[in-house]
Amino acid sequence: MSESKENRRVELNGAKLQGVLELMETGDRFSFLALKDAIASQLSSLINLSTVLPIYISAHRLELKQLQESCLTFSDKNAAAILQEHSLLTLSEGALSEILQRDTFLVEEMSIYRTVLLWMQENNVIESDLLRCVRLSEIPSQFLVDLSEPNGCFSETEVFAALKIRVKRNWEAMRPRGRIERNKNLFDYKQ
């Protein structure tokens, strides 16, 4: 890794990601803000499936909004694959919530529910605000009943409210995620 004095640009030159993240956090701790910002700028170009969550964890901890947004945008485009990453379980509740609550995080709601349950189990959490990230009204009716207590994590009242929304098709009350329609000509779409 080298820093050029002329333009204050950091080149990572194959450095290990963990070491780079630690250096960025050290830069923050000791107020080497130019170093921290230069590393953060370079990390944006290194975001891929294996690096996005470790980078996001550091960006979230250091409140690097631009780097966080780059990670979130990448996560949105790769939502299903992100949910398969084991490092997702190491995120803080707040960081994971920030990812899962996005309207642009296009994945089936049951996948989000399973991820929240897995995170709770992995982190030995009995009750979590992450359950608010699960949009019950977006879960198919045949699965909703199984999500109520005592087997599931939601009250019968919450499940009934979601069923009611689904039955009435009250789209204004729902916050549906966007949908990926593969191999479908949207100009031929009829309601």
mmCIF file of C-alpha atoms in Angstrom:
data_model
loop_
_atom_site.group_PDB
_atom_site.id
_atom_site.type_symbol
_atom_site.label_atom_id
_atom_site.label_comp_id
_atom_site.label_asym_id
_atom_site.label_seq_id
_atom_site.Cartn_x
_atom_site.Cartn_y
_atom_site.Cartn_z
ATOM 1 C CA MET A 1 0.000 0.000 0.000
ATOM 2 C CA SER A 2 1.359 3.421 -0.863
ATOM 3 C CA GLU A 3 0.164 6.992 -0.570
ATOM 4 C CA SER A 4 1.081 9.644 -3.080
ATOM 5 C CA LYS A 5 1.625 13.067 -1.528
ATOM 6 C CA GLU A 6 0.602 14.884 -4.715
ATOM 7 C CA ASN A 7 -2.970 13.633 -4.896
ATOM 8 C CA ARG A 8 -3.439 11.833 -1.576
ATOM 9 C CA ARG A 9 -4.583 8.684 -3.325
ATOM 10 C CA VAL A 10 -4.116 5.334 -1.643
ATOM 11 C CA GLU A 11 -3.361 2.306 -3.798
ATOM 12 C CA LEU A 12 -4.182 -0.994 -2.151
ATOM 13 C CA ASN A 13 -1.933 -3.151 -4.402
ATOM 14 C CA GLY A 14 -3.279 -6.539 -3.353
ATOM 15 C CA ALA A 15 -3.349 -5.860 0.377
ATOM 16 C CA LYS A 16 -5.520 -8.200 2.452
ATOM 17 C CA LEU A 17 -8.999 -6.788 3.003
ATOM 18 C CA GLN A 18 -8.999 -7.300 6.777
ATOM 19 C CA GLY A 19 -5.704 -5.403 7.112
ATOM 20 C CA VAL A 20 -7.028 -2.559 4.958
ATOM 21 C CA LEU A 21 -10.208 -2.322 7.036
ATOM 22 C CA GLU A 22 -8.161 -2.290 10.241
ATOM 23 C CA LEU A 23 -5.927 0.455 8.804
ATOM 24 C CA MET A 24 -9.002 2.502 7.895
ATOM 25 C CA GLU A 25 -10.368 2.083 11.436
ATOM 26 C CA THR A 26 -6.957 3.027 12.867
ATOM 27 C CA GLY A 27 -6.976 6.132 10.661
ATOM 28 C CA ASP A 28 -10.335 7.018 12.145
ATOM 29 C CA ARG A 29 -9.243 6.309 15.727
ATOM 30 C CA PHE A 30 -6.157 8.526 15.444
ATOM 31 C CA SER A 31 -7.860 11.204 13.310
ATOM 32 C CA PHE A 32 -5.915 10.504 10.116
ATOM 33 C CA LEU A 33 -8.985 11.552 8.198
ATOM 34 C CA ALA A 34 -7.279 11.889 4.806
ATOM 35 C CA LEU A 35 -6.010 8.286 5.079
ATOM 36 C CA LYS A 36 -9.430 7.017 6.209
ATOM 37 C CA ASP A 37 -11.222 8.838 3.385
ATOM 38 C CA ALA A 38 -8.698 7.710 0.761
ATOM 39 C CA ILE A 39 -9.043 4.060 1.817
ATOM 40 C CA ALA A 40 -12.837 4.346 1.874
ATOM 41 C CA SER A 41 -12.768 5.777 -1.631
ATOM 42 C CA GLN A 42 -10.676 2.869 -2.913
ATOM 43 C CA LEU A 43 -12.807 0.267 -1.118
ATOM 44 C CA SER A 44 -15.845 1.315 -3.159
ATOM 45 C CA SER A 45 -14.172 -0.103 -6.255
ATOM 46 C CA LEU A 46 -13.399 -3.413 -4.494
ATOM 47 C CA ILE A 47 -16.958 -4.286 -3.531
ATOM 48 C CA ASN A 48 -17.955 -7.765 -4.640
ATOM 49 C CA LEU A 49 -19.926 -10.640 -3.142
ATOM 50 C CA SER A 50 -17.140 -11.744 -0.797
ATOM 51 C CA THR A 51 -16.130 -8.242 0.330
ATOM 52 C CA VAL A 52 -19.404 -6.310 0.522
ATOM 53 C CA LEU A 53 -20.416 -7.320 4.055
ATOM 54 C CA PRO A 54 -17.016 -6.859 5.766
ATOM 55 C CA ILE A 55 -16.706 -3.468 4.046
ATOM 56 C CA TYR A 56 -20.261 -2.587 5.049
ATOM 57 C CA ILE A 57 -19.600 -3.529 8.693
ATOM 58 C CA SER A 58 -16.628 -1.142 8.834
ATOM 59 C CA ALA A 59 -18.436 1.599 6.911
ATOM 60 C CA HIS A 60 -21.426 1.283 9.246
ATOM 61 C CA ARG A 61 -19.216 1.401 12.355
ATOM 62 C CA LEU A 62 -17.274 4.439 11.056
ATOM 63 C CA GLU A 63 -20.408 6.141 9.702
ATOM 64 C CA LEU A 64 -19.004 6.393 6.185
ATOM 65 C CA LYS A 65 -22.291 7.134 4.446
ATOM 66 C CA GLN A 66 -21.021 7.088 0.851
ATOM 67 C CA LEU A 67 -19.249 3.732 1.310
ATOM 68 C CA GLN A 68 -22.315 2.348 3.114
ATOM 69 C CA GLU A 69 -24.533 3.404 0.218
ATOM 70 C CA SER A 70 -22.183 1.743 -2.287
ATOM 71 C CA CYS A 71 -22.430 -1.487 -0.284
ATOM 72 C CA LEU A 72 -26.219 -1.219 -0.025
ATOM 73 C CA THR A 73 -26.579 -0.596 -3.752
ATOM 74 C CA PHE A 74 -24.459 -3.674 -4.484
ATOM 75 C CA SER A 75 -26.537 -5.658 -1.971
ATOM 76 C CA ASP A 76 -29.751 -4.578 -3.669
ATOM 77 C CA LYS A 77 -28.490 -5.889 -7.001
ATOM 78 C CA ASN A 78 -27.387 -9.198 -5.443
ATOM 79 C CA ALA A 79 -30.029 -9.670 -2.744
ATOM 80 C CA ALA A 80 -30.527 -13.439 -2.996
ATOM 81 C CA ALA A 81 -26.776 -14.096 -2.969
ATOM 82 C CA ILE A 82 -26.244 -11.693 -0.042
ATOM 83 C CA LEU A 83 -28.708 -13.690 2.075
ATOM 84 C CA GLN A 84 -26.537 -16.782 1.496
ATOM 85 C CA GLU A 85 -23.378 -15.108 2.832
ATOM 86 C CA HIS A 86 -22.381 -16.433 6.265
ATOM 87 C CA SER A 87 -20.867 -13.078 7.251
ATOM 88 C CA LEU A 88 -24.419 -11.669 7.188
ATOM 89 C CA LEU A 89 -24.898 -13.330 10.570
ATOM 90 C CA THR A 90 -22.062 -11.228 12.051
ATOM 91 C CA LEU A 91 -23.782 -7.921 11.268
ATOM 92 C CA SER A 92 -25.206 -5.888 14.109
ATOM 93 C CA GLU A 93 -28.977 -5.796 14.401
ATOM 94 C CA GLY A 94 -29.023 -2.207 13.139
ATOM 95 C CA ALA A 95 -26.776 -2.892 10.154
ATOM 96 C CA LEU A 96 -28.784 -5.944 9.090
ATOM 97 C CA SER A 97 -32.026 -4.021 9.544
ATOM 98 C CA GLU A 98 -30.729 -1.264 7.284
ATOM 99 C CA ILE A 99 -30.152 -3.838 4.525
ATOM 100 C CA LEU A 100 -33.385 -5.827 4.926
ATOM 101 C CA GLN A 101 -35.831 -2.935 5.218
ATOM 102 C CA ARG A 102 -34.911 -1.412 1.866
ATOM 103 C CA ASP A 103 -37.684 -1.425 -0.738
ATOM 104 C CA THR A 104 -35.015 -2.060 -3.359
ATOM 105 C CA PHE A 105 -33.772 -5.260 -1.691
ATOM 106 C CA LEU A 106 -35.603 -7.573 -4.089
ATOM 107 C CA VAL A 107 -35.958 -11.015 -2.565
ATOM 108 C CA GLU A 108 -38.860 -13.192 -1.446
ATOM 109 C CA GLU A 109 -40.188 -12.227 1.960
ATOM 110 C CA MET A 110 -39.920 -15.810 3.252
ATOM 111 C CA SER A 111 -36.171 -15.619 2.578
ATOM 112 C CA ILE A 112 -35.972 -12.496 4.712
ATOM 113 C CA TYR A 113 -37.960 -14.244 7.465
ATOM 114 C CA ARG A 114 -35.618 -17.258 7.387
ATOM 115 C CA THR A 115 -32.578 -14.970 7.478
ATOM 116 C CA VAL A 116 -33.935 -13.081 10.498
ATOM 117 C CA LEU A 117 -34.623 -16.374 12.310
ATOM 118 C CA LEU A 118 -31.127 -17.642 11.493
ATOM 119 C CA TRP A 119 -29.562 -14.361 12.680
ATOM 120 C CA MET A 120 -31.558 -14.553 15.934
ATOM 121 C CA GLN A 121 -30.494 -18.160 16.484
ATOM 122 C CA GLU A 122 -26.840 -17.464 15.649
ATOM 123 C CA ASN A 123 -26.748 -14.441 17.967
ATOM 124 C CA ASN A 124 -28.754 -16.066 20.786
ATOM 125 C CA VAL A 125 -31.523 -13.470 20.553
ATOM 126 C CA ILE A 126 -35.057 -14.418 21.596
ATOM 127 C CA GLU A 127 -36.879 -11.248 20.485
ATOM 128 C CA SER A 128 -35.603 -8.827 17.888
ATOM 129 C CA ASP A 129 -36.706 -5.668 16.135
ATOM 130 C CA LEU A 130 -35.439 -7.351 12.950
ATOM 131 C CA LEU A 131 -38.819 -9.075 12.754
ATOM 132 C CA ARG A 132 -40.201 -5.663 11.740
ATOM 133 C CA CYS A 133 -38.210 -6.017 8.518
ATOM 134 C CA VAL A 134 -40.434 -8.941 7.518
ATOM 135 C CA ARG A 135 -43.423 -7.671 5.590
ATOM 136 C CA LEU A 136 -46.024 -10.222 6.585
ATOM 137 C CA SER A 137 -48.498 -8.970 4.001
ATOM 138 C CA GLU A 138 -46.011 -9.979 1.287
ATOM 139 C CA ILE A 139 -45.786 -13.595 2.450
ATOM 140 C CA PRO A 140 -48.050 -16.032 0.596
ATOM 141 C CA SER A 141 -51.188 -16.877 2.593
ATOM 142 C CA GLN A 142 -50.411 -20.593 2.821
ATOM 143 C CA PHE A 143 -47.275 -19.807 4.872
ATOM 144 C CA LEU A 144 -48.690 -17.034 7.049
ATOM 145 C CA VAL A 145 -50.592 -19.287 9.441
ATOM 146 C CA ASP A 146 -47.398 -21.176 10.277
ATOM 147 C CA LEU A 147 -45.695 -17.930 11.311
ATOM 148 C CA SER A 148 -47.991 -17.288 14.258
ATOM 149 C CA GLU A 149 -47.143 -18.216 17.824
ATOM 150 C CA PRO A 150 -46.402 -20.689 19.418
ATOM 151 C CA ASN A 151 -44.408 -22.095 16.468
ATOM 152 C CA GLY A 152 -43.632 -18.800 14.734
ATOM 153 C CA CYS A 153 -42.487 -15.386 15.877
ATOM 154 C CA PHE A 154 -45.622 -13.329 15.215
ATOM 155 C CA SER A 155 -48.818 -12.942 17.186
ATOM 156 C CA GLU A 156 -52.078 -14.200 15.776
ATOM 157 C CA THR A 157 -53.205 -10.575 15.554
ATOM 158 C CA GLU A 158 -50.249 -9.660 13.336
ATOM 159 C CA VAL A 159 -50.810 -12.675 11.093
ATOM 160 C CA PHE A 160 -54.546 -11.978 10.874
ATOM 161 C CA ALA A 161 -53.859 -8.352 9.911
ATOM 162 C CA ALA A 162 -51.502 -9.516 7.160
ATOM 163 C CA LEU A 163 -54.085 -12.037 5.912
ATOM 164 C CA LYS A 164 -56.703 -9.321 5.912
ATOM 165 C CA ILE A 165 -54.486 -7.081 3.790
ATOM 166 C CA ARG A 166 -53.763 -9.926 1.388
ATOM 167 C CA VAL A 167 -57.430 -10.841 1.058
ATOM 168 C CA LYS A 168 -58.570 -7.263 0.504
ATOM 169 C CA ARG A 169 -55.636 -6.550 -1.793
ATOM 170 C CA ASN A 170 -55.289 -3.197 -0.111
ATOM 171 C CA TRP A 171 -52.207 -2.084 -2.029
ATOM 172 C CA GLU A 172 -52.104 1.291 -0.318
ATOM 173 C CA ALA A 173 -51.537 -0.324 3.081
ATOM 174 C CA MET A 174 -48.767 -2.558 1.721
ATOM 175 C CA ARG A 175 -45.225 -1.574 0.956
ATOM 176 C CA PRO A 176 -44.455 -4.178 -1.687
ATOM 177 C CA ARG A 177 -40.947 -4.584 -2.883
ATOM 178 C CA GLY A 178 -40.324 -4.192 -6.574
ATOM 179 C CA ARG A 179 -40.585 -7.333 -8.616
ATOM 180 C CA ILE A 180 -38.221 -8.880 -11.089
ATOM 181 C CA GLU A 181 -40.162 -10.087 -14.126
ATOM 182 C CA ARG A 182 -37.744 -12.113 -16.209
ATOM 183 C CA ASN A 183 -38.548 -12.929 -19.830
ATOM 184 C CA LYS A 184 -41.769 -10.926 -19.758
ATOM 185 C CA ASN A 185 -42.610 -8.134 -22.154
ATOM 186 C CA LEU A 186 -44.042 -5.430 -19.934
ATOM 187 C CA PHE A 187 -45.740 -3.733 -22.911
ATOM 188 C CA ASP A 188 -47.975 -6.790 -23.288
ATOM 189 C CA TYR A 189 -48.936 -6.681 -19.596
ATOM 190 C CA LYS A 190 -52.671 -6.343 -18.919
ATOM 191 C CA GLN A 191 -54.257 -5.841 -15.510
#
